[in-house]
mmCIF file of C-alpha atoms in Angstrom:
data_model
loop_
_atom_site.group_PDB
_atom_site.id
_atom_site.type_symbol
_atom_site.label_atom_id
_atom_site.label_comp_id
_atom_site.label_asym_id
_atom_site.label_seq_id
_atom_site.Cartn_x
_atom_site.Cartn_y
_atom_site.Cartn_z
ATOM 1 C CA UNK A 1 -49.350 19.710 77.544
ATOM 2 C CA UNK A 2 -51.773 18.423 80.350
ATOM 3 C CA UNK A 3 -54.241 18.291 78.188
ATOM 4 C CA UNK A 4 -52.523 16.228 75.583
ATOM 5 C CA UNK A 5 -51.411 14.050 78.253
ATOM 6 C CA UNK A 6 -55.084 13.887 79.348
ATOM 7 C CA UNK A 7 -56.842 12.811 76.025
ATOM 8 C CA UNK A 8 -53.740 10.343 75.536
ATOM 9 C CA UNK A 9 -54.645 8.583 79.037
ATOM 10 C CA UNK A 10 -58.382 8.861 78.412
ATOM 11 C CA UNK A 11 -58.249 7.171 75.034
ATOM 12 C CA UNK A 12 -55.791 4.435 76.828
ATOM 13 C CA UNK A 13 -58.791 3.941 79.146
ATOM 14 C CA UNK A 14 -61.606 3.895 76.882
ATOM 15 C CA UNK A 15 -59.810 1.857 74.244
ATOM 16 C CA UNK A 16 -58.625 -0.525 76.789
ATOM 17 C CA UNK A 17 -62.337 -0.854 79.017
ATOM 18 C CA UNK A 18 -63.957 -1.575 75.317
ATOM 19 C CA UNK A 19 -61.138 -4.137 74.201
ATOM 20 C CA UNK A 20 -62.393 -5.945 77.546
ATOM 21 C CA UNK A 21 -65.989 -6.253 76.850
ATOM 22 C CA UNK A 22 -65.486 -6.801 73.229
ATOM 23 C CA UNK A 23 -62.644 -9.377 72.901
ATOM 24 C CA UNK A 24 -64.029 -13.120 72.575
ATOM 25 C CA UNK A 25 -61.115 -14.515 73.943
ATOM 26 C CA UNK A 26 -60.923 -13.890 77.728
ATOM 27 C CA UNK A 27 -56.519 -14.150 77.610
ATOM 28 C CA UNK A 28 -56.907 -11.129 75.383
ATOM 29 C CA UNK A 29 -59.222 -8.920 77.230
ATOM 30 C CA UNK A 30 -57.177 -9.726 80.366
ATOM 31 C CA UNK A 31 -54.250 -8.073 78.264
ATOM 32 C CA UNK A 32 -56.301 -5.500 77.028
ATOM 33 C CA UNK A 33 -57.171 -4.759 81.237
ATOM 34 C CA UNK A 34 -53.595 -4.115 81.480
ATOM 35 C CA UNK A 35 -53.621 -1.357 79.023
ATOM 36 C CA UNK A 36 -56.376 0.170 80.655
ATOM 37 C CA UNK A 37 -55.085 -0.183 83.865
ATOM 38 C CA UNK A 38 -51.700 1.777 83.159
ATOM 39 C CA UNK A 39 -53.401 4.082 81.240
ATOM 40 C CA UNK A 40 -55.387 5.058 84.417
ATOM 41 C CA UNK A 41 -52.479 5.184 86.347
ATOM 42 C CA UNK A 42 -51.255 8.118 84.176
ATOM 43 C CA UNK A 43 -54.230 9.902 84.260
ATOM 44 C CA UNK A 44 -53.500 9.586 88.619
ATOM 45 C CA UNK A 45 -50.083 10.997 87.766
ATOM 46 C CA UNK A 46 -51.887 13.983 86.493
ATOM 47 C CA UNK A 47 -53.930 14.067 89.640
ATOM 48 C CA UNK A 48 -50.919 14.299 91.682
ATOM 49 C CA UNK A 49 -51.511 11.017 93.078
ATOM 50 C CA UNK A 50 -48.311 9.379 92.594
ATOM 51 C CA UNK A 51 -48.557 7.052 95.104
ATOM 52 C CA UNK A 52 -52.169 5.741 94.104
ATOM 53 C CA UNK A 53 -50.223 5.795 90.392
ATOM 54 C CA UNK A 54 -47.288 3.733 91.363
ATOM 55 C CA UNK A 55 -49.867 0.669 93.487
ATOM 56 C CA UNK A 56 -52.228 0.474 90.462
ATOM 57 C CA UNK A 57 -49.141 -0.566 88.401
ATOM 58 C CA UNK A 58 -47.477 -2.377 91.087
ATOM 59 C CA UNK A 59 -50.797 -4.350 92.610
ATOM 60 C CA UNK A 60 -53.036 -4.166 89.659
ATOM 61 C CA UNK A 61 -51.088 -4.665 86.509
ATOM 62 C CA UNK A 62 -48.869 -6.213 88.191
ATOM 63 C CA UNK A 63 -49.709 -9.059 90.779
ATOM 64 C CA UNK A 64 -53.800 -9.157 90.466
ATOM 65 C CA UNK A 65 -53.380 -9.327 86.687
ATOM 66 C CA UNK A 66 -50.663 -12.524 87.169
ATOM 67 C CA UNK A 67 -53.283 -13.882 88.934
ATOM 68 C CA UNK A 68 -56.231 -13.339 86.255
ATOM 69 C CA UNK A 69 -53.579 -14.525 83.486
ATOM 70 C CA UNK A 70 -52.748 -17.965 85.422
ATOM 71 C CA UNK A 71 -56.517 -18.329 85.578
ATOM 72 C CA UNK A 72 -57.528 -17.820 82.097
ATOM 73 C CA UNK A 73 -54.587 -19.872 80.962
ATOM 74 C CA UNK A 74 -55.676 -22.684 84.023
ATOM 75 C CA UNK A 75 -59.377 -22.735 82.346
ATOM 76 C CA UNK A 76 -59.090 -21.700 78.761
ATOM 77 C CA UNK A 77 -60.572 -20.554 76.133
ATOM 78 C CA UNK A 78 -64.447 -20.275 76.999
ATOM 79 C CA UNK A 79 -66.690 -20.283 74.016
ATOM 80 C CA UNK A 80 -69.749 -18.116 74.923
ATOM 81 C CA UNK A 81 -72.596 -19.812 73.069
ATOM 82 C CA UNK A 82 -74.690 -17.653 70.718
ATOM 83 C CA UNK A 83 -78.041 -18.995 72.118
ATOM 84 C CA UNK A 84 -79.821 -16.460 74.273
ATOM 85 C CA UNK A 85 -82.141 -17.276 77.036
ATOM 86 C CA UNK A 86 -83.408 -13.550 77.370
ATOM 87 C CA UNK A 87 -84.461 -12.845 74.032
ATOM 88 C CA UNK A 88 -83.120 -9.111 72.915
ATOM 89 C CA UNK A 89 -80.509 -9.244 75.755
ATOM 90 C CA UNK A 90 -78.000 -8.265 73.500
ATOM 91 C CA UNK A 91 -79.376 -5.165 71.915
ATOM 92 C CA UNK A 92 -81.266 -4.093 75.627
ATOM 93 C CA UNK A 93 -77.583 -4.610 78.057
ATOM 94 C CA UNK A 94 -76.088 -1.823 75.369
ATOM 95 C CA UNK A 95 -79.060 0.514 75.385
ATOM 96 C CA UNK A 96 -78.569 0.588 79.444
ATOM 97 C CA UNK A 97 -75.229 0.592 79.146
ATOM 98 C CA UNK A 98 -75.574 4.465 77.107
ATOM 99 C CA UNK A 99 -78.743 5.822 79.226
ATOM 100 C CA UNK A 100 -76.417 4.924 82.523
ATOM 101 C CA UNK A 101 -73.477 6.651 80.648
ATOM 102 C CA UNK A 102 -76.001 9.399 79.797
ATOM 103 C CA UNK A 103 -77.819 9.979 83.195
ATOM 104 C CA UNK A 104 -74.578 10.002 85.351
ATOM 105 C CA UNK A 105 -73.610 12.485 82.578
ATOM 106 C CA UNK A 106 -76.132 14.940 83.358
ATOM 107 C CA UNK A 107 -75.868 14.303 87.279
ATOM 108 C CA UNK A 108 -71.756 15.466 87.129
ATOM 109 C CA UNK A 109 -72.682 18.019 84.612
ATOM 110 C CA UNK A 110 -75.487 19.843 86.159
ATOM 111 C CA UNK A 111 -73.892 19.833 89.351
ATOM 112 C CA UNK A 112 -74.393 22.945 91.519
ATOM 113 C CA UNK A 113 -70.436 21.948 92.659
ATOM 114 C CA UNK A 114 -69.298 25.153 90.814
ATOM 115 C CA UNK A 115 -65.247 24.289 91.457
ATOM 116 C CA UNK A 116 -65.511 20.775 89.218
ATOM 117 C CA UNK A 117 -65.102 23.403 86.870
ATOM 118 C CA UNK A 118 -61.903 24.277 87.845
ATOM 119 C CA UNK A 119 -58.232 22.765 88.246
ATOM 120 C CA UNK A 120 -58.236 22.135 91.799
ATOM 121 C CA UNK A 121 -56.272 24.524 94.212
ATOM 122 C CA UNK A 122 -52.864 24.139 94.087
ATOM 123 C CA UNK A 123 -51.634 21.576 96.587
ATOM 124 C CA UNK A 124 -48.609 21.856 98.150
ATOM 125 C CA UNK A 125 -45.162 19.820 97.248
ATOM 126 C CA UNK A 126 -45.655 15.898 98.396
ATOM 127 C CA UNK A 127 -49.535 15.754 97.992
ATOM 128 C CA UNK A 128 -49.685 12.248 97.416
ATOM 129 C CA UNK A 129 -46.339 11.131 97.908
ATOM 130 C CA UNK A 130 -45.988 7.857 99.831
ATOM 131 C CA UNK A 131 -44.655 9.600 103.084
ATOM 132 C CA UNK A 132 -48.048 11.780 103.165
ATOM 133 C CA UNK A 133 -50.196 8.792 102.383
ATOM 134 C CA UNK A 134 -48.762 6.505 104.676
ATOM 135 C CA UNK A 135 -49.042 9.233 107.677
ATOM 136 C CA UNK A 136 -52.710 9.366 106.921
ATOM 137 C CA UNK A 137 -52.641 5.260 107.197
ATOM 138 C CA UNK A 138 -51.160 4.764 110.327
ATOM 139 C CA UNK A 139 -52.335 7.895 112.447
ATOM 140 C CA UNK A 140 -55.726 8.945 110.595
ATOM 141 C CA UNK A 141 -57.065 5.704 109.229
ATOM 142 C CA UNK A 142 -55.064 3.396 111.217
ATOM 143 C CA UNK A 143 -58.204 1.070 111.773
ATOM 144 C CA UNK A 144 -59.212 1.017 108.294
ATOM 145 C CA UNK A 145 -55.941 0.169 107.624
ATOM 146 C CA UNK A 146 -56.112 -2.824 110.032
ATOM 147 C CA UNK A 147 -59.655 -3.724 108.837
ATOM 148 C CA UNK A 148 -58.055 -3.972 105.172
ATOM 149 C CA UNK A 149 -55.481 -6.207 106.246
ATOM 150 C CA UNK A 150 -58.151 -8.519 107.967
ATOM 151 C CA UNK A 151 -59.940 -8.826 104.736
ATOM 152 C CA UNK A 152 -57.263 -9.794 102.734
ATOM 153 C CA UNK A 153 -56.624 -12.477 105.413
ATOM 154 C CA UNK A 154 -59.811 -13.647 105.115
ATOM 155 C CA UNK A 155 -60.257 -13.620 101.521
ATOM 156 C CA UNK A 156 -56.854 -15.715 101.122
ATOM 157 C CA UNK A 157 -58.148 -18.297 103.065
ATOM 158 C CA UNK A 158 -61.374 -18.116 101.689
ATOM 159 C CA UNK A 159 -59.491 -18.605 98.251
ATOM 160 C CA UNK A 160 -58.222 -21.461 99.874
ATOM 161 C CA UNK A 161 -61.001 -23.665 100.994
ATOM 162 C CA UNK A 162 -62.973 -22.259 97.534
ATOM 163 C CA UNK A 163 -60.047 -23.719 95.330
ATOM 164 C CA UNK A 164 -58.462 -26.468 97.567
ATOM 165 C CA UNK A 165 -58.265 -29.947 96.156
ATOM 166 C CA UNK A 166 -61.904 -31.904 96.537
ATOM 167 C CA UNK A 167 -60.918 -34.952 98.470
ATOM 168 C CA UNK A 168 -60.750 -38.389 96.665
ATOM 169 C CA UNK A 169 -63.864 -39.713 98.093
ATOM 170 C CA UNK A 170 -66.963 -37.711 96.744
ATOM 171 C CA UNK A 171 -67.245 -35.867 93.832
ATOM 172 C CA UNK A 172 -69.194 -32.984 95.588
ATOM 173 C CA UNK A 173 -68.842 -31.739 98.670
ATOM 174 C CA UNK A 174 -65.513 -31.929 99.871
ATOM 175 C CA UNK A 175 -65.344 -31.427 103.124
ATOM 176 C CA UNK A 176 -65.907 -34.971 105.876
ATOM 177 C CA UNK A 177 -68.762 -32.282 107.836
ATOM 178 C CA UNK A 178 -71.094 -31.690 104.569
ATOM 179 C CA UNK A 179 -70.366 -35.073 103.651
ATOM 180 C CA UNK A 180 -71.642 -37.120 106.473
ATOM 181 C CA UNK A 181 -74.662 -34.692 106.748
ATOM 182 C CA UNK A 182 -75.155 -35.775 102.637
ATOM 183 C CA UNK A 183 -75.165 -39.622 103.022
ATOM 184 C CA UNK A 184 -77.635 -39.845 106.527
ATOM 185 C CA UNK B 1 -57.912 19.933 83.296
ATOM 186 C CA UNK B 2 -60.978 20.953 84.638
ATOM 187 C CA UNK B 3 -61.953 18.291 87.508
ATOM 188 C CA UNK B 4 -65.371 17.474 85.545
ATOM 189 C CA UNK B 5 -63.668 15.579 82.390
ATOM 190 C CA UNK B 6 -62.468 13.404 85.001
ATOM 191 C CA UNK B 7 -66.070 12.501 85.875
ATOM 192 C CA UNK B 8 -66.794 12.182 82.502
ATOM 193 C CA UNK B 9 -64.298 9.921 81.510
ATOM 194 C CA UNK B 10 -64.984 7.815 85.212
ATOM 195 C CA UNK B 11 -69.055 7.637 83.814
ATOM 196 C CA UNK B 12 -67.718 6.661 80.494
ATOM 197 C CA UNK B 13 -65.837 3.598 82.071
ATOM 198 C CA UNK B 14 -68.388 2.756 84.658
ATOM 199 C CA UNK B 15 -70.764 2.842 81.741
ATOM 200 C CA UNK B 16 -68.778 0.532 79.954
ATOM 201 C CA UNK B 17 -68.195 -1.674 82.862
ATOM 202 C CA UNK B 18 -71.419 -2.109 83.548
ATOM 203 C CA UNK B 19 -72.345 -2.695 79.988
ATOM 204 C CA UNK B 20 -69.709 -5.983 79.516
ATOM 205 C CA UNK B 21 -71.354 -7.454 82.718
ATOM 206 C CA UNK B 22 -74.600 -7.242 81.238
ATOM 207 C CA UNK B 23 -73.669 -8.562 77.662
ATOM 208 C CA UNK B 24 -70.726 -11.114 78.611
ATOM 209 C CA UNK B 25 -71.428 -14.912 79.603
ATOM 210 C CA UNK B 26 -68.126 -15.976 80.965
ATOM 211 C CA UNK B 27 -67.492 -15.332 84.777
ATOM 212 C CA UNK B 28 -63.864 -14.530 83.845
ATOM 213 C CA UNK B 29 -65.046 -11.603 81.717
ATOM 214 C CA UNK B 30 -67.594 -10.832 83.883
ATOM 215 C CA UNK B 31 -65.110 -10.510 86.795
ATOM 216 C CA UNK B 32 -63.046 -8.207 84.412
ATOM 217 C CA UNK B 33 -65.760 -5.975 83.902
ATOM 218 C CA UNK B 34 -66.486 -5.495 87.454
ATOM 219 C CA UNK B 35 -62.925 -4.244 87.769
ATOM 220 C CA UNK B 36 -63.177 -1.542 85.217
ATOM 221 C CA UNK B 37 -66.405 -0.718 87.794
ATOM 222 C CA UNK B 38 -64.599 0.122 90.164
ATOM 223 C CA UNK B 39 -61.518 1.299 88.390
ATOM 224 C CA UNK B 40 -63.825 3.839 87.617
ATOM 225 C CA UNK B 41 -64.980 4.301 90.923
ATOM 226 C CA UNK B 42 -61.199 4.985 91.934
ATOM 227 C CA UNK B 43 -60.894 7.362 89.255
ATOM 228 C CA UNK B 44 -63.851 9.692 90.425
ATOM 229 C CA UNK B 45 -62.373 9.339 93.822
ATOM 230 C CA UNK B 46 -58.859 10.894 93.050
ATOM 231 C CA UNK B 47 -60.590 13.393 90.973
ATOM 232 C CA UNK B 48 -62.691 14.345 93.933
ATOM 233 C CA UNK B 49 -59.539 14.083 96.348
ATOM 234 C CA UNK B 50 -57.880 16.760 93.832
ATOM 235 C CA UNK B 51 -60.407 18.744 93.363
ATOM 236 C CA UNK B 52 -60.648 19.047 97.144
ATOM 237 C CA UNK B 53 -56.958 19.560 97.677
ATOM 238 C CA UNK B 54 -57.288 16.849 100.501
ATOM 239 C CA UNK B 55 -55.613 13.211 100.416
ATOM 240 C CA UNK B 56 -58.645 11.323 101.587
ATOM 241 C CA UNK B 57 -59.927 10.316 98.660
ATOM 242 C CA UNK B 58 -56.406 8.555 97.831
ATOM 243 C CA UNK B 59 -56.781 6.890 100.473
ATOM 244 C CA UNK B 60 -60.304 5.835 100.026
ATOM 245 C CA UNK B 61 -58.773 4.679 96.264
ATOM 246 C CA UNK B 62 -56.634 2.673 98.003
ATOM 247 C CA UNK B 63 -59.001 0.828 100.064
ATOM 248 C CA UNK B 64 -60.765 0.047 96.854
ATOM 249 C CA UNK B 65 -58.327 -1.547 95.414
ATOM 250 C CA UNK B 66 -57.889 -3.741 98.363
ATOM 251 C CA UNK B 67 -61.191 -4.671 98.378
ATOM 252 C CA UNK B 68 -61.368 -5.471 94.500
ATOM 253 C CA UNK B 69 -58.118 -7.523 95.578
ATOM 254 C CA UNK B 70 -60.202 -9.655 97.840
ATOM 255 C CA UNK B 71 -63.012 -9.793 95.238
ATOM 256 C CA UNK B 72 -60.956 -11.028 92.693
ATOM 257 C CA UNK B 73 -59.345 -13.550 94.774
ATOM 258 C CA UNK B 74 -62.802 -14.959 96.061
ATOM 259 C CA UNK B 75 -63.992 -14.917 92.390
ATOM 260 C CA UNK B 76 -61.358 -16.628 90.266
ATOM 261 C CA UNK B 77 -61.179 -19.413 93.501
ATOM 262 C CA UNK B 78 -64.885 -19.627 92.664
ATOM 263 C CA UNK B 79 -63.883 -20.108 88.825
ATOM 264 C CA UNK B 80 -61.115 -22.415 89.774
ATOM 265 C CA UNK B 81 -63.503 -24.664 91.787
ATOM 266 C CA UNK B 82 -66.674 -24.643 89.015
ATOM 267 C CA UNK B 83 -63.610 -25.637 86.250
ATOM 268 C CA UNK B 84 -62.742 -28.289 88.568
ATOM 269 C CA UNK B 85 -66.283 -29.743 89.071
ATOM 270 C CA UNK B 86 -66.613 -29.954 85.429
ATOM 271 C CA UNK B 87 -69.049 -27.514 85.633
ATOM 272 C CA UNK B 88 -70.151 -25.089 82.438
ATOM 273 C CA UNK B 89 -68.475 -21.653 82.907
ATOM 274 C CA UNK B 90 -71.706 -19.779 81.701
ATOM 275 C CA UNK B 91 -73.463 -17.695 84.362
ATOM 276 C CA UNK B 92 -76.720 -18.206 82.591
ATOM 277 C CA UNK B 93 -76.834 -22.277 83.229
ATOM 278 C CA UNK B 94 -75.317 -21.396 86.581
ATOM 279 C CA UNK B 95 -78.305 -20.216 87.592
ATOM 280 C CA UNK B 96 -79.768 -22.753 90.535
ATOM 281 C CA UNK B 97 -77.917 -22.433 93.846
ATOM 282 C CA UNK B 98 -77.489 -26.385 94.094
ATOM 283 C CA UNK B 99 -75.328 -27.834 91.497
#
């Protein structure tokens, strides 16, 4: 039963990770994203990490992927032009693609960790639950926690003066600073 | 399950990641493969947390996500500011760092 539920995730994933790379139009592989994404959170639900399992659906698929959607409706459709600069790019990005896939392979495989072999131990009833997680936020990693909150400050208003309105005047840099340095 | 299908399936997914930022042009794409990067990243890391019977690693998972939060915000307000600028969304002629 686990493992059935396993494969069915893992084929989610890998189906969903190759409909992103291989999709020309970028709406569709932010769709296909999605399926990967809640795919992955099942395979956390098997991992007993419900609470990991319920923000990738919640965060991910739900708000960050709004986000990526308004965008790639905002810009459009993006033709990527078949002219290559770096000649054999295409058939070289592949090959590195497999001999990473291969080489991290034999790293987890030939591990001397003998228990990635095994289930896990058994953990005991709430591993994961939001109550255990959020104890471990704000007593154990209460300044990570903080720091995290910081950086999404940061990065909102970074988003902000990245994607704010260019004022009327010039037609490159927006801001008066930059643009009195540009016309001395 | 045995832990180490999990890593598998995480290298698989990295692999591919890491493959689609490589091969795509479009910064959109590009920014979607980085999140199956680190999608994968989170997925070794709640393997890990399991196979260690200890929460940290969920927690570290969460703090990923987070951070790809931020990176994706900084990115597609990047995006949103090239499209406005009329400028080509192609990483290759984005090359020089005046533009």
């Amino acid at each position: 039963m686990v493992a059935v539920a396993f494969f069915a995730g893992a084929i989610g994933a890998v189906a969903g990770a190759i409909g992103v790379i291989a999709l020309r139009n970028p709406f569709y592989s932010v769709l296909a994203l999605v399926v990967h994404l809640v795919a992955l959170a099942g395979l956390f639900l098997l991992l007993y990490a419900q609470f990991v399992a319920a923000a990738q659906v919640v965060v991910y698929a739900g708000a960050v992927m709004v986000l990526y959607v308004f965008v790639a409706a905002y810009v459009g459709a993006v033709e990527e032009p078949i002219w290559e600069p770096i000649p054999g790019q295409r058939f070289l990005a592949p090959l590195l693609a497999v001999a990473l896939f291969v080489e991290l392979s034999i790293a987890i495989l030939g591990t001397a960790l003998s228990s990635i072999d095994t289930e896990g131990p058994t953990v005991p009833a709430g591993f994961g639950s939001p109550e255990a997680i959020g104890n471990l936020l704000l007593e154990r990693f209460l300044i990570v926690f903080e720091a995290a909150s910081m950086l999404l400050l940061v990065a909102a208003v970074g988003a902000i003066v990245l994607a704010g309105r260019p004022s009327p005047g010039g037609s490159s840099a927006s801001r008066p600073g930059t643009a009195g340095e540009e016309g001395s | 399950m045995d832990i180490s299908w999990y890593l598998v399936l995480s290298a698989l997914l990295f692999a591919i990641g890491a493959g689609g930022v490589l091969i795509r042009r479009s910064p959109l794409v590009i920014l979607l493969c980085l999140e199956l990067m680190l999608n994968a990243g989170n997925l070794a890391l709640v393997a890990f947390a399991r196979q260690h019977g200890d929460q940290d690693g969920q927690v570290f998972a969460l703090i990923v996500m987070v951070v790809a939060a931020c990176e994706v915000v900084v990115g597609l307000g990047l995006i949103v500011a090239m499209f406005r600028r009329r400028l080509p969304l192609n990483v290759d002629e984005m090359r020089d760092l005046r533009g």
